CSV table of C-alpha atoms in Angstrom, one decimal:
chain,number,residue,atom,x,y,z
A,1,MET,CA,38.6,-4.5,11.8
A,2,ILE,CA,41.3,-6.8,11.6
A,3,LYS,CA,40.1,-10.0,12.6
A,4,THR,CA,42.1,-12.8,13.3
A,5,ALA,CA,42.8,-16.3,16.1
A,6,LEU,CA,43.2,-13.6,19.1
A,7,THR,CA,40.5,-12.4,19.0
A,8,ASP,CA,38.2,-15.4,18.2
A,9,LEU,CA,40.0,-17.1,21.2
A,10,LEU,CA,39.5,-14.2,23.4
A,11,GLY,CA,36.0,-12.6,22.4
A,12,ILE,CA,37.5,-9.0,21.8
A,13,LYS,CA,37.1,-6.9,18.6
A,14,HIS,CA,41.5,-5.5,18.6
A,15,PRO,CA,43.6,-7.8,18.9
A,16,ILE,CA,45.6,-5.1,21.3
A,17,LEU,CA,46.6,-6.5,24.8
A,18,ASN,CA,48.4,-4.4,27.0
A,19,ALA,CA,51.7,-5.3,29.1
A,20,PRO,CA,50.8,-6.0,32.6
A,21,MET,CA,53.1,-3.8,34.1
A,22,ALA,CA,53.2,-4.4,37.5
A,23,SER,CA,51.9,-2.1,40.2
A,24,SER,CA,51.4,0.3,37.1
A,25,ALA,CA,48.6,-1.5,35.6
A,26,THR,CA,45.9,-0.5,37.3
A,27,ALA,CA,42.5,-0.9,36.6
A,28,GLN,CA,41.7,2.4,35.2
A,29,LEU,CA,44.1,1.3,32.0
A,30,ALA,CA,43.5,-2.0,31.7
A,31,GLY,CA,39.6,-1.1,32.2
A,32,ALA,CA,39.5,1.5,29.0
A,33,VAL,CA,41.8,-1.0,27.0
A,34,SER,CA,39.1,-3.8,27.4
A,35,ALA,CA,36.4,-0.9,27.1
A,36,SER,CA,38.5,0.6,24.0
A,37,GLY,CA,37.8,-3.3,22.0
A,38,GLY,CA,41.1,-4.3,22.8
A,39,PHE,CA,42.4,-6.6,26.0
A,40,GLY,CA,42.9,-5.1,29.1
A,41,MET,CA,45.7,-6.7,31.9
A,42,LEU,CA,46.7,-5.7,34.8
A,43,GLY,CA,49.7,-5.9,36.1
A,44,MET,CA,50.7,-7.9,39.6
A,45,GLY,CA,50.9,-4.9,41.8
A,46,SER,CA,55.0,-4.9,42.8
A,47,THR,CA,57.3,-7.0,44.4
A,48,VAL,CA,55.4,-7.6,47.4
A,49,PRO,CA,52.2,-9.7,46.9
A,50,ASP,CA,49.3,-8.1,48.0
A,51,PRO,CA,46.1,-10.2,47.9
A,52,GLU,CA,43.8,-7.4,48.9
A,53,TRP,CA,45.0,-4.8,46.0
A,54,LEU,CA,44.7,-7.3,42.9
A,55,ALA,CA,41.4,-8.6,44.6
A,56,LEU,CA,40.2,-5.2,44.7
A,57,GLU,CA,41.7,-3.9,40.9
A,58,ILE,CA,39.8,-6.3,39.8
A,59,LYS,CA,36.3,-5.6,41.1
A,60,ARG,CA,37.4,-2.0,39.8
A,61,VAL,CA,37.8,-3.4,36.3
A,62,ARG,CA,34.3,-4.6,36.2
A,63,GLU,CA,33.3,-1.7,36.9
A,64,ILE,CA,34.3,-0.2,34.2
A,65,THR,CA,33.6,-2.6,31.3
A,66,ASN,CA,32.0,-5.5,30.7
A,67,ASN,CA,34.9,-6.7,28.1
A,68,PRO,CA,37.0,-10.1,29.1
A,69,PHE,CA,40.5,-9.2,30.2
A,70,GLY,CA,42.8,-10.7,32.2
A,71,VAL,CA,46.1,-10.5,35.4
A,72,GLY,CA,49.4,-11.3,34.4
A,73,PHE,CA,51.7,-11.8,36.7
A,74,ILE,CA,56.0,-12.0,37.6
A,75,THR,CA,55.8,-15.4,38.6
A,76,SER,CA,58.9,-15.7,39.8
A,77,VAL,CA,57.9,-13.1,42.8
A,78,ALA,CA,58.5,-15.3,46.2
A,79,GLY,CA,54.8,-15.6,47.6
A,80,ILE,CA,53.0,-15.1,43.5
A,81,GLU,CA,51.0,-18.4,44.9
A,82,LYS,CA,48.4,-16.2,46.6
A,83,MET,CA,48.1,-13.5,44.4
A,84,VAL,CA,47.0,-16.3,42.0
A,85,GLU,CA,44.5,-18.5,43.8
A,86,VAL,CA,42.5,-14.0,43.7
A,87,ALA,CA,42.9,-15.0,40.0
A,88,ILE,CA,40.8,-18.0,39.8
A,89,GLU,CA,38.8,-17.3,42.5
A,90,ALA,CA,37.8,-14.0,40.6
A,91,LYS,CA,37.0,-15.5,37.4
A,92,VAL,CA,39.3,-13.5,35.8
A,93,ASP,CA,39.1,-14.7,31.2
A,94,LEU,CA,43.3,-14.6,31.3
A,95,ILE,CA,46.2,-15.4,33.2
A,96,GLY,CA,49.9,-14.5,32.5
A,97,HIS,CA,52.8,-15.8,33.4
A,98,SER,CA,56.5,-13.9,33.1
A,99,PHE,CA,59.8,-15.0,34.1
A,100,SER,CA,59.2,-18.4,35.6
A,101,ASP,CA,57.8,-22.0,34.4
A,102,PRO,CA,53.8,-21.7,33.8
A,103,SER,CA,53.4,-25.6,34.4
A,104,PRO,CA,52.6,-25.1,38.3
A,105,PHE,CA,49.6,-22.6,37.6
A,106,MET,CA,47.6,-24.7,35.1
A,107,SER,CA,46.1,-27.4,36.5
A,108,ASP,CA,43.9,-25.1,38.7
A,109,ALA,CA,43.2,-22.3,36.3
A,110,LYS,CA,42.1,-24.9,34.0
A,111,LYS,CA,39.6,-26.4,36.3
A,112,ALA,CA,38.6,-23.7,36.9
A,113,GLY,CA,37.3,-22.7,33.4
A,114,ILE,CA,40.6,-19.3,32.6
A,115,LYS,CA,43.4,-19.3,29.8
A,116,VAL,CA,46.7,-18.7,30.3
A,117,VAL,CA,49.3,-16.9,28.4
A,118,ALA,CA,52.9,-17.5,29.2
A,119,GLN,CA,55.5,-15.1,28.4
A,120,VAL,CA,58.6,-16.0,27.0
A,121,GLN,CA,61.9,-14.5,25.7
A,122,THR,CA,63.2,-17.5,23.9
A,123,VAL,CA,61.8,-20.7,21.2
A,124,GLU,CA,62.7,-23.3,23.9
A,125,GLN,CA,60.5,-21.6,26.2
A,126,ALA,CA,58.2,-21.3,23.9
A,127,ALA,CA,58.1,-24.9,23.2
A,128,HIS,CA,57.8,-25.6,26.7
A,129,ALA,CA,54.8,-22.8,27.9
A,130,ARG,CA,53.5,-25.3,24.3
A,131,ASP,CA,53.6,-28.5,25.8
A,132,ALA,CA,52.4,-26.9,29.3
A,133,GLY,CA,49.4,-26.9,27.4
A,134,VAL,CA,48.6,-22.8,27.3
A,135,ASP,CA,46.4,-21.2,25.3
A,136,LEU,CA,48.8,-18.8,23.9
A,137,VAL,CA,51.8,-17.2,23.7
A,138,VAL,CA,53.5,-13.5,24.2
A,139,ALA,CA,56.6,-13.9,22.0
A,140,GLN,CA,59.0,-10.7,23.5
A,141,GLY,CA,61.0,-9.0,21.5
A,142,THR,CA,64.2,-7.5,23.1
A,143,ASP,CA,62.7,-4.3,22.0
A,144,GLY,CA,60.7,-4.0,24.6
A,145,GLY,CA,61.1,-1.6,28.0
A,146,GLY,CA,61.4,-2.7,31.3
A,147,HIS,CA,62.1,-6.8,32.1
A,148,THR,CA,62.7,-8.5,28.6
A,149,GLY,CA,65.3,-11.4,26.6
A,150,TYR,CA,68.0,-10.4,24.7
A,151,ILE,CA,66.4,-11.7,21.1
A,152,GLY,CA,64.9,-8.8,18.3
A,153,THR,CA,61.6,-8.7,18.0
A,154,ILE,CA,62.1,-9.4,14.6
A,155,SER,CA,63.5,-12.8,14.7
A,156,ILE,CA,62.1,-14.0,18.4
A,157,VAL,CA,58.0,-13.9,16.7
A,158,PRO,CA,58.4,-15.8,13.7
A,159,ALA,CA,60.4,-18.2,15.2
A,160,VAL,CA,57.5,-18.7,18.0
A,161,VAL,CA,55.6,-19.3,15.7
A,162,ASP,CA,57.0,-21.8,13.8
A,163,ALA,CA,57.6,-22.9,17.5
A,164,CYS,CA,53.4,-23.1,18.3
A,165,PRO,CA,51.6,-24.3,15.7
A,166,GLY,CA,47.7,-24.4,16.5
A,167,ILE,CA,49.1,-21.1,19.1
A,168,PRO,CA,47.9,-17.7,18.5
A,169,VAL,CA,51.4,-15.6,19.2
A,170,ILE,CA,51.3,-12.6,20.9
A,171,ALA,CA,54.4,-10.0,19.6
A,172,ALA,CA,55.8,-7.6,22.1
A,173,GLY,CA,58.9,-5.5,21.7
A,174,GLY,CA,59.2,-2.2,20.3
A,175,ILE,CA,55.9,-2.1,19.4
A,176,VAL,CA,53.5,1.9,19.1
A,177,ASP,CA,51.6,2.6,16.2
A,178,GLY,CA,50.1,0.4,13.5
A,179,ARG,CA,53.7,0.1,12.1
A,180,GLY,CA,54.9,-2.3,14.3
A,181,MET,CA,51.2,-3.8,14.8
A,182,ALA,CA,50.8,-4.4,10.8
A,183,ALA,CA,54.2,-5.8,10.5
A,184,ALA,CA,54.1,-7.7,13.9
A,185,LEU,CA,50.7,-9.5,12.0
A,186,ALA,CA,53.2,-10.0,8.9
A,187,LEU,CA,55.3,-11.6,10.7
A,188,GLY,CA,52.4,-14.1,11.8
A,189,ALA,CA,51.4,-12.8,15.1
A,190,SER,CA,47.6,-12.4,16.1
A,191,GLY,CA,47.6,-9.8,17.8
A,192,VAL,CA,50.4,-7.5,19.6
A,193,TRP,CA,51.9,-6.8,23.2
A,194,ILE,CA,52.0,-3.2,24.4
A,195,GLY,CA,53.4,-1.2,27.0
A,196,SER,CA,55.8,2.0,26.2
A,197,ARG,CA,52.8,3.3,24.7
A,198,PHE,CA,50.3,2.8,27.1
A,199,VAL,CA,52.6,4.1,29.8
A,200,ALA,CA,52.6,7.3,27.9
A,201,SER,CA,48.2,7.1,28.4
A,202,LYS,CA,46.4,9.0,31.2
A,203,GLU,CA,45.8,6.2,31.9
A,204,TRP,CA,49.0,4.8,33.3
A,205,ALA,CA,49.2,4.8,37.0
A,206,GLY,CA,52.7,5.6,37.0
A,207,ALA,CA,54.5,9.1,37.7
A,208,GLU,CA,53.9,11.6,35.7
A,209,TRP,CA,57.6,12.4,35.4
A,210,ALA,CA,58.2,9.3,33.8
A,211,LYS,CA,55.8,9.7,31.4
A,212,GLU,CA,57.3,13.1,29.7
A,213,ALA,CA,60.3,11.6,30.1
A,214,LEU,CA,59.5,8.9,27.6
A,215,THR,CA,57.7,11.2,25.7
A,216,SER,CA,61.5,13.4,25.2
A,217,ALA,CA,63.2,9.7,24.5
A,218,GLY,CA,64.8,9.0,21.2
A,219,THR,CA,65.0,5.4,19.6
A,220,ASP,CA,69.0,5.5,20.4
A,221,ASP,CA,68.1,6.8,23.8
A,222,THR,CA,67.7,3.6,26.4
A,223,VAL,CA,69.6,0.2,27.6
A,224,ILE,CA,69.6,-2.5,28.8
A,225,THR,CA,71.0,-3.2,32.1
A,226,ARG,CA,70.9,-5.1,35.2
A,227,SER,CA,72.0,-1.9,37.4
A,228,TYR,CA,68.7,-1.1,38.4
A,229,ASP,CA,67.7,-5.2,39.7
A,230,LEU,CA,70.8,-5.8,41.2
A,231,ALA,CA,70.4,-2.7,43.7
A,232,MET,CA,66.7,-3.4,44.5
A,233,ASP,CA,67.3,-7.4,44.4
A,234,ALA,CA,64.7,-7.3,41.9
A,235,PRO,CA,62.7,-10.6,41.1
A,236,PHE,CA,64.4,-11.4,37.8
A,237,PRO,CA,66.1,-14.5,36.8
A,238,SER,CA,70.0,-13.5,36.2
A,239,ASP,CA,68.6,-14.3,32.2
A,240,ILE,CA,66.5,-11.2,31.9
A,241,GLY,CA,67.2,-6.9,31.0
A,242,HIS,CA,65.7,-4.3,31.7
A,243,ARG,CA,65.4,-1.6,28.8
A,244,VAL,CA,65.2,1.3,30.5
A,245,LEU,CA,66.7,5.2,29.6
A,246,SER,CA,70.3,5.8,29.9
A,247,ASN,CA,71.0,8.3,32.1
A,248,ALA,CA,73.9,9.2,34.2
A,249,PHE,CA,73.6,5.8,36.9
A,250,THR,CA,73.9,3.4,33.8
A,251,ASP,CA,76.9,5.1,32.8
A,252,ARG,CA,77.8,4.8,36.1
A,253,TRP,CA,76.8,1.5,37.4
A,254,HIS,CA,75.8,-0.4,34.0
A,255,GLU,CA,78.0,-3.2,33.3
A,256,ASN,CA,80.2,-2.5,36.7
A,257,TYR,CA,78.1,-4.9,38.7
A,258,GLN,CA,80.7,-6.2,41.6
A,259,GLU,CA,81.6,-2.0,42.6
A,260,LEU,CA,77.8,-1.9,43.1
A,261,LEU,CA,76.7,-5.0,44.6
A,262,ASP,CA,79.2,-3.8,47.3
A,263,ASN,CA,78.0,-0.2,47.8
A,264,LYS,CA,74.0,-2.0,47.1
A,265,GLU,CA,72.5,-0.2,50.6
A,266,ASP,CA,74.1,3.2,49.9
A,267,ILE,CA,73.1,3.6,46.7
A,268,LYS,CA,69.4,1.9,47.5
A,269,THR,CA,69.8,4.8,49.5
A,270,ASP,CA,69.7,7.4,46.5
A,271,LEU,CA,67.5,5.9,44.3
A,272,ALA,CA,64.4,5.6,46.4
A,273,LEU,CA,65.2,9.7,47.0
A,274,ALA,CA,65.5,10.0,43.3
A,275,THR,CA,62.1,8.3,42.4
A,276,GLN,CA,60.6,10.4,45.0
A,277,ASN,CA,62.1,13.5,44.2
A,278,ALA,CA,61.7,13.0,40.2
A,279,ASP,CA,65.7,13.4,39.6
A,280,LEU,CA,66.2,11.0,36.4
A,281,ASN,CA,69.5,11.3,36.5
A,282,ILE,CA,69.6,8.7,39.0
A,283,ALA,CA,65.4,7.2,39.0
A,284,PRO,CA,64.9,4.6,36.3
A,285,VAL,CA,62.6,5.2,33.4
A,286,SER,CA,61.5,1.7,31.3
A,287,ALA,CA,60.7,2.1,27.6
A,288,GLY,CA,61.1,0.0,25.0
A,289,SER,CA,63.6,0.8,22.3
A,290,GLY,CA,60.4,2.1,20.1
A,291,SER,CA,59.5,4.8,21.7
A,292,GLY,CA,61.2,7.5,19.7
A,293,PRO,CA,57.5,7.9,18.2
A,294,ILE,CA,56.2,8.6,20.7
A,295,LYS,CA,55.6,12.1,21.6
A,296,SER,CA,52.1,13.1,23.4
A,297,ILE,CA,50.1,12.0,26.8
A,298,GLU,CA,47.0,10.7,25.5
A,299,LYS,CA,43.6,8.9,26.2
A,300,VAL,CA,43.8,5.1,25.6
A,301,SER,CA,40.6,5.0,23.3
A,302,ASP,CA,42.5,7.2,21.2
A,303,ILE,CA,46.2,5.5,21.3
A,304,MET,CA,43.7,2.3,20.7
A,305,GLN,CA,41.9,3.9,17.4
A,306,THR,CA,44.8,5.1,16.1
A,307,ILE,CA,46.5,2.2,16.0
A,308,VAL,CA,44.1,0.0,14.4
A,309,SER,CA,42.9,2.6,12.5
A,310,ASP,CA,46.8,3.3,10.7
A,311,THR,CA,47.4,-0.8,11.2
A,312,GLU,CA,43.8,-1.1,8.7
A,313,SER,CA,45.5,1.4,6.3
A,314,ILE,CA,48.4,-0.1,6.1
A,315,LEU,CA,47.7,-3.5,5.4
A,316,ALA,CA,45.3,-2.2,2.8
A,317,ASP,CA,48.5,-0.5,1.2
A,318,LEU,CA,50.2,-3.6,1.0
A,319,THR,CA,47.8,-5.5,-0.7
A,320,ASP,CA,46.8,-3.1,-3.4
């Protein structure tokens, strides 16, 4: 068993959290991760806050497991305050904030006895989160799929560990197996935050064609771009990129942003149709640069068991 400051703080068996991928990290995924001994995280839901959806998903997690779980928010979304209120009223075990300052949300969570985690992409952000009083910090490297910063995982994790003494740090970005988890622990992290590997799970709520695309991808097949965000008016800071599988859309529009903006309405329509029709030449599929080893879609419980057992074997070999 891998025991860390994170497992002690959250009362969990394995130091693994699923990334709270918006709208696709639903009760089925979060509940399965928690039931398997990790810590499940619900995603916010969508770019349009839906408090009723979140309340229902929280209820559904509790129908799956009695183990602790949390909710992660894209805090840069307008109107997110109502969603945070739902999580606090429901007394979830952990609330996560990404892509915005967690400070305005600290007091209410603390009063309710709820722990707070901040996902950061720079050491400066980590220091700010530390001073704001967060209980945990996620150090997110650019290796991760979806929305991320530009510092590599192997660089940002130890730097955030050094900047946040006494606060458990969770490593994120490109971690998909026991090798990545063992490396994260060696860098000083107390646990890992995994997205892409759980995309290729039975319980992930996204499209089956997106799962299949990820399992077919190689390490060389991703790009970090702002093309999709600009086309869709996504609510992310300008210093955040979006790591996706490369396709004809990114070939055409990556860094060709002014022309994209000039044609945004037509492009937005094309994207909606492509997503509806599973057109991988145009539709976005978020994927980390570590996705190469992911070759199968499996149950969360099996994914968890494999990651943990492989990590334990690697750590044992290193100490022999």
